[in-house]
Short mmCIF file of C-alpha atoms in Angstrom, two decimals:
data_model
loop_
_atom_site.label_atom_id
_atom_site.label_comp_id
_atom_site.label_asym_id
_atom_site.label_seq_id
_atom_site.Cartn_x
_atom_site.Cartn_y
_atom_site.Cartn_z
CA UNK A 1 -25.95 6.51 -37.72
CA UNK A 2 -25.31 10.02 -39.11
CA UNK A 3 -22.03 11.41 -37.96
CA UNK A 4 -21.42 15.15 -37.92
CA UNK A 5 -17.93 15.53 -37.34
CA UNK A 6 -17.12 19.72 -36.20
CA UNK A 7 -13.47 20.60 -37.30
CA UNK A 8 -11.82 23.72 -38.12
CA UNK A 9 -9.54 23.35 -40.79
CA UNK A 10 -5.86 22.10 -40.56
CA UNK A 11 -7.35 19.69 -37.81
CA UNK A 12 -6.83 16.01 -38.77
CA UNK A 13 -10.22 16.17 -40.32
CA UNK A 14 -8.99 14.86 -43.34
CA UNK A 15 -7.52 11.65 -41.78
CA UNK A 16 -10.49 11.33 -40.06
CA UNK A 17 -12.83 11.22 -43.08
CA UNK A 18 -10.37 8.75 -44.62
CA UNK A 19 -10.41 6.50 -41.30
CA UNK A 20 -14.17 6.23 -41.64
CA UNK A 21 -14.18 6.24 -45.49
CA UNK A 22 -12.23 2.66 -45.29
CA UNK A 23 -14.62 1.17 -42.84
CA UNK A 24 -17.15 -0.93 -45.28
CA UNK A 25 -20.16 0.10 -43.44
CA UNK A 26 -19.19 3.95 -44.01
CA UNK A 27 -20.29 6.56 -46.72
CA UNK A 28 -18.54 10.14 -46.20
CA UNK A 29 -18.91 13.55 -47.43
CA UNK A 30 -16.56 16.09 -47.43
CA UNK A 31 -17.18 19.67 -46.61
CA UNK A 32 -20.89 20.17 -47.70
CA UNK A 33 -21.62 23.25 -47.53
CA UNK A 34 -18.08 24.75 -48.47
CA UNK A 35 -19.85 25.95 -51.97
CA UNK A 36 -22.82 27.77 -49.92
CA UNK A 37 -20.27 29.20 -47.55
CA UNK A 38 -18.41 30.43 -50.70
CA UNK A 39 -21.53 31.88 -52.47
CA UNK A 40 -22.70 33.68 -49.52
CA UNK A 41 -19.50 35.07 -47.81
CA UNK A 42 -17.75 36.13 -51.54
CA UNK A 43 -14.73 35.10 -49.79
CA UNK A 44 -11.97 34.26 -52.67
CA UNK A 45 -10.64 31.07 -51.43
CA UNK A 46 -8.13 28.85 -53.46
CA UNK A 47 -10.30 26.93 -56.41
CA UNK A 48 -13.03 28.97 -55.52
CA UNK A 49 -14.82 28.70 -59.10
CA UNK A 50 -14.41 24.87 -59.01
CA UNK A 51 -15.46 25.00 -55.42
CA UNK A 52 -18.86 26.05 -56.53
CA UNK A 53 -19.41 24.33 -59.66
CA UNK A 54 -18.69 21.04 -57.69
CA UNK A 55 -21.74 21.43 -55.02
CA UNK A 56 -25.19 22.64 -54.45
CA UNK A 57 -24.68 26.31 -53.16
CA UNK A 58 -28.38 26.28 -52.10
CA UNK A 59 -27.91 25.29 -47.95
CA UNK A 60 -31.70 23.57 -48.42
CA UNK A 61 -30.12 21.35 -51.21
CA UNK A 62 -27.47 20.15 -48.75
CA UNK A 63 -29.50 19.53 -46.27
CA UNK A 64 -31.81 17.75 -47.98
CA UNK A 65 -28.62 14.87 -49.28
CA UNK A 66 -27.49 15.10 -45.44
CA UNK A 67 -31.05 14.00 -43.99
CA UNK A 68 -31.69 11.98 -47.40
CA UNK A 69 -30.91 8.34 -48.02
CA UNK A 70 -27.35 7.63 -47.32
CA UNK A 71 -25.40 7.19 -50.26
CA UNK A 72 -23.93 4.10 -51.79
CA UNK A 73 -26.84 2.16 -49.39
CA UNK A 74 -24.16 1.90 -46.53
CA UNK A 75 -25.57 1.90 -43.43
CA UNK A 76 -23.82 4.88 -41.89
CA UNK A 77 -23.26 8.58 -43.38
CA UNK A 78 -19.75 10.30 -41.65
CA UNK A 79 -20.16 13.87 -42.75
CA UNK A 80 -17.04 15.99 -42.22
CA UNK A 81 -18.14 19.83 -41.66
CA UNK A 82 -15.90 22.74 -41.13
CA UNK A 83 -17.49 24.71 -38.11
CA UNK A 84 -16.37 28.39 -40.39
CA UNK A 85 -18.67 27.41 -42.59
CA UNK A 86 -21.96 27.71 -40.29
CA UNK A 87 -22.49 31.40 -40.88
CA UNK A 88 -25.88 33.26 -40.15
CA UNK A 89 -27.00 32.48 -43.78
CA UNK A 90 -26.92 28.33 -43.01
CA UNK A 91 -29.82 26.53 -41.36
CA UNK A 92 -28.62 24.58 -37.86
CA UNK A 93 -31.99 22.86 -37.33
CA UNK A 94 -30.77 20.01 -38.98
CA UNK A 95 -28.10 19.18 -36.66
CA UNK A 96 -30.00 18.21 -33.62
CA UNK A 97 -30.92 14.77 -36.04
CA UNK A 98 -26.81 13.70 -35.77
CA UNK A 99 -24.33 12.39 -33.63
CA UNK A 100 -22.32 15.48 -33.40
CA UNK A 101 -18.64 15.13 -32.40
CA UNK A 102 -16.08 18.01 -32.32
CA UNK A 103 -12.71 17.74 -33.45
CA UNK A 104 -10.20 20.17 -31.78
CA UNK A 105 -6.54 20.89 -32.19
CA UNK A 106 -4.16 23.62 -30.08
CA UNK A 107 -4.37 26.75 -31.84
CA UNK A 108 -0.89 27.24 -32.14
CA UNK A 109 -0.79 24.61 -34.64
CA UNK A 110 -3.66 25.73 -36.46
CA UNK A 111 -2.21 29.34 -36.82
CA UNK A 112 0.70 27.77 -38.32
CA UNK A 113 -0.52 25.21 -40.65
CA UNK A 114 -3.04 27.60 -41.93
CA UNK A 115 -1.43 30.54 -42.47
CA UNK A 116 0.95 28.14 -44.72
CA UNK A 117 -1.82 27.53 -47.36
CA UNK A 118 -4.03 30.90 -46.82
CA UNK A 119 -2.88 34.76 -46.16
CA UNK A 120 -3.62 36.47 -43.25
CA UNK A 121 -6.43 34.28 -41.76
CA UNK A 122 -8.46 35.89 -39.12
CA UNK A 123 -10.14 34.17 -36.05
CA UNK A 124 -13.68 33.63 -38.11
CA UNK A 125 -11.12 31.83 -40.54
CA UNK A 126 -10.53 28.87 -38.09
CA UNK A 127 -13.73 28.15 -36.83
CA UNK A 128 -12.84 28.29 -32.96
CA UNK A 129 -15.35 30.52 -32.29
CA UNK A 130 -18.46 28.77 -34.33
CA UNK A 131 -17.09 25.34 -33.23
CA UNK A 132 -17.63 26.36 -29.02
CA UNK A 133 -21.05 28.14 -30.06
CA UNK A 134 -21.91 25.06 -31.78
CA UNK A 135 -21.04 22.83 -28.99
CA UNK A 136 -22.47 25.20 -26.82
CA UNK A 137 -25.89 25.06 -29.11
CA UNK A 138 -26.46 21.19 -28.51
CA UNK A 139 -25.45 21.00 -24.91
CA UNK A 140 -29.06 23.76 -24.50
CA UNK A 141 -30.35 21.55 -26.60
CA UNK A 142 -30.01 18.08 -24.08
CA UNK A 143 -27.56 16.54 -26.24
CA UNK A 144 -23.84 15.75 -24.71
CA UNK A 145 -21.51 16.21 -27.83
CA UNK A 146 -18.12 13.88 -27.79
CA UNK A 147 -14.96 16.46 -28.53
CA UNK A 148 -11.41 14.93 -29.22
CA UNK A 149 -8.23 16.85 -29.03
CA UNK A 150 -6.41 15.55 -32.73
CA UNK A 151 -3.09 15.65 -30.53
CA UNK A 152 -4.43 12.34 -28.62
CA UNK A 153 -5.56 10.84 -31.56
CA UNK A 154 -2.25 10.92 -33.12
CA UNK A 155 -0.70 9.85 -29.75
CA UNK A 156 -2.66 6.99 -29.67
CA UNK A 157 -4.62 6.57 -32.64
CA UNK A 158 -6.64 3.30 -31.72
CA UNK A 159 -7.41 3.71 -27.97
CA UNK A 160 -8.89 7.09 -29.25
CA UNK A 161 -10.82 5.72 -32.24
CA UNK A 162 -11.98 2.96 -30.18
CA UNK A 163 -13.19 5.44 -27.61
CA UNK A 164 -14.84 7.57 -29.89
CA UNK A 165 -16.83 4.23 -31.02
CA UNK A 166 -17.62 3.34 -27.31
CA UNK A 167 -19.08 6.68 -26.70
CA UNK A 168 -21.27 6.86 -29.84
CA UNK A 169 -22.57 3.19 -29.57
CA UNK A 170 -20.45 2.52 -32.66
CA UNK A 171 -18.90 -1.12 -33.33
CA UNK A 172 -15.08 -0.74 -33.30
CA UNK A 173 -13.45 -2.14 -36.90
CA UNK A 174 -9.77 -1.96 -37.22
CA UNK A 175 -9.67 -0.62 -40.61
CA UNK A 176 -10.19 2.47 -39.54
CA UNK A 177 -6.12 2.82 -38.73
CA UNK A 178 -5.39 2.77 -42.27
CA UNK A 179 -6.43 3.69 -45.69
CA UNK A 180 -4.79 3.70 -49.22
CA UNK A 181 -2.32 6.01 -50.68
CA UNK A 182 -3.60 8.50 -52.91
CA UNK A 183 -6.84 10.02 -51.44
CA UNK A 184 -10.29 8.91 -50.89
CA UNK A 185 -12.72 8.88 -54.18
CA UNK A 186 -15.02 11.51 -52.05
CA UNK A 187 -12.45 14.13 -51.71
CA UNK A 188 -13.61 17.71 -52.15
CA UNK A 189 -12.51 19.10 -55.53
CA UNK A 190 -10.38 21.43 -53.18
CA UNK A 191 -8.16 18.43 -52.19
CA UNK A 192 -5.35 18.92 -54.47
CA UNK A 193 -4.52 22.22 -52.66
CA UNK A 194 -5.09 21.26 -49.30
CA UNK A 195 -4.60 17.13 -48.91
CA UNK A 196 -1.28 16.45 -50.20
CA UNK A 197 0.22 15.09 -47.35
CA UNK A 198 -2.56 13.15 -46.12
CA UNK A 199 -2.59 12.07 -49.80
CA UNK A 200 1.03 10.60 -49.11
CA UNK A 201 -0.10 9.05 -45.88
CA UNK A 202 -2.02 5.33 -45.17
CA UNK A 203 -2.30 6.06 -41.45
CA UNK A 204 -2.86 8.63 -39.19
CA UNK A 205 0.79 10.59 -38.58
CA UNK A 206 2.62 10.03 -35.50
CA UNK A 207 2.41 11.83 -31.94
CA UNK A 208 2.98 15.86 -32.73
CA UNK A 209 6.01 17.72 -30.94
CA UNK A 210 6.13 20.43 -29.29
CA UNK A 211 4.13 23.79 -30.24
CA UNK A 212 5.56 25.41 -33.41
CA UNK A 213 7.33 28.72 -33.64
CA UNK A 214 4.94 31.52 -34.63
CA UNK A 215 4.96 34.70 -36.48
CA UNK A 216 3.92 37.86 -34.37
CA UNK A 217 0.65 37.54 -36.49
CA UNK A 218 0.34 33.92 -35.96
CA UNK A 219 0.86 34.51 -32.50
CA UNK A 220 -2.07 37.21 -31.79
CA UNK A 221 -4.54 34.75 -33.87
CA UNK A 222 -3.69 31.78 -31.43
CA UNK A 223 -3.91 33.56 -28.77
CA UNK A 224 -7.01 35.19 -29.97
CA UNK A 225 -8.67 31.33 -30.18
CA UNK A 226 -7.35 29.89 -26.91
CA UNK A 227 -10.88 30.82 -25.26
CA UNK A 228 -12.41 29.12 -27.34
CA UNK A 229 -10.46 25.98 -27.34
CA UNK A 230 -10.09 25.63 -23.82
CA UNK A 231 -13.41 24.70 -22.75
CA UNK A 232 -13.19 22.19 -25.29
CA UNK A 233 -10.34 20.93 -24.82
CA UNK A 234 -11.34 20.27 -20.78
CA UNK A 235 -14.38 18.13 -21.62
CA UNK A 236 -12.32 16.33 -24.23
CA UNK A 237 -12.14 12.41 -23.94
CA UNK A 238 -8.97 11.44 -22.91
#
């Protein structure tokens, strides 16, 4: 099985990886095409040089490790993918060969945890509206995509996972509720600006609160990305 996992970013993705990352059967990738994304945008994200010495930028090359034999000779490949990063320039004919699953969170709390690491992120920043034209894509295509909302997977972290499983035709293994301290040896070279609190976690963190307090700015981008997430977020398992 070769998972394609949808996420924008600030959306448990990371804990995600990590869950599948400690199941023994499990290889994982994180981010592939980040460096092509980088290359082809000129967008001047944090680490951007190391970004792009760290992967192939060529899309082709990354497609060809996605399709290719799984690394490590696991049996399954969990590949996490940030939907922003499927611009006009990347091939998508490759994804109709994976179990796609989409990864959502409110956009409230993806305004907010962005914006912390990254200035004045825009809605092509997030990957709200790629992620429901993705989903959108495979549904033409026959396929029926699982989504998960992050907020239930922190609520309950095994029913969901155990879900997830059930509606992939995966075997449930228990080690996916916890990993070791420190990161995962797969990590992006990225992770040291993004991952540190997931890098100080062994679990998944508990149920979120209520919606944060947002800047004016903050406010207009979530609000900009609510019709995007809501269709998702209605077909979500729950």
């Amino acid at each position: 099985m070769r998972i394609a996992m949808w996420s924008g970013p600030r959306n448990l993705s990371t804990a995600m990886m990590y869950a599948f990352g400690a199941r023994a059967d499990f290889a994982v990738v994180d981010e592939p095409f980040y460096s092509s994304y980088l290359m082809q945008t000129g967008l001047d994200h944090p680490m951007r040089e190391e970004i792009i010495a760290s992967q192939p930028s060529d899309p082709g090359d990354v497609i060809a490790q996605l399709l290719g034999p799984i690394p490590g000779g696991k049996r399954h490949f969990y590949q996490k993918h940030m939907t922003q990063h499927m611009i006009a320039g990347i091939p998508r004919n490759w994804i109709a060969d994976m179990t796609n699953v989409f990864l959502i969170r409110h956009p409230a709390r993806v305004a907010a945890s962005f914006a912390a690491k990254y200035e004045n992120p825009t809605l092509s920043d997030i990957g709200f509206i790629q992620q429901l034209d993705l989903y959108e894509q495979l549904k033409a295509q026959g396929q029926n995509p699982v989504v998960l909302d992050s907020a239930d997977i922190r609520r309950d972290p095994e029913g969901m996972l155990r879900k997830l499983c059930d509606a992939i035709g995966l075997s449930w293994d228990p080690s996916m509720l916890s990993w070791p301290e420190g990161g995962h040896p797969d990590d992006g070279v990225w992770a040291p600006h993004w991952y540190s609190a997931v890098h100080r976690s062994t679990g998944f963190a508990p149920a979120e609160g209520d919606l944060p307090d947002l800047t004016e700015e903050q406010a207009a981008l979530a609000k900009a990305a609510m019709p995007y997430y809501q269709p998702l977020s209605e077909v979500a398992l729950a």
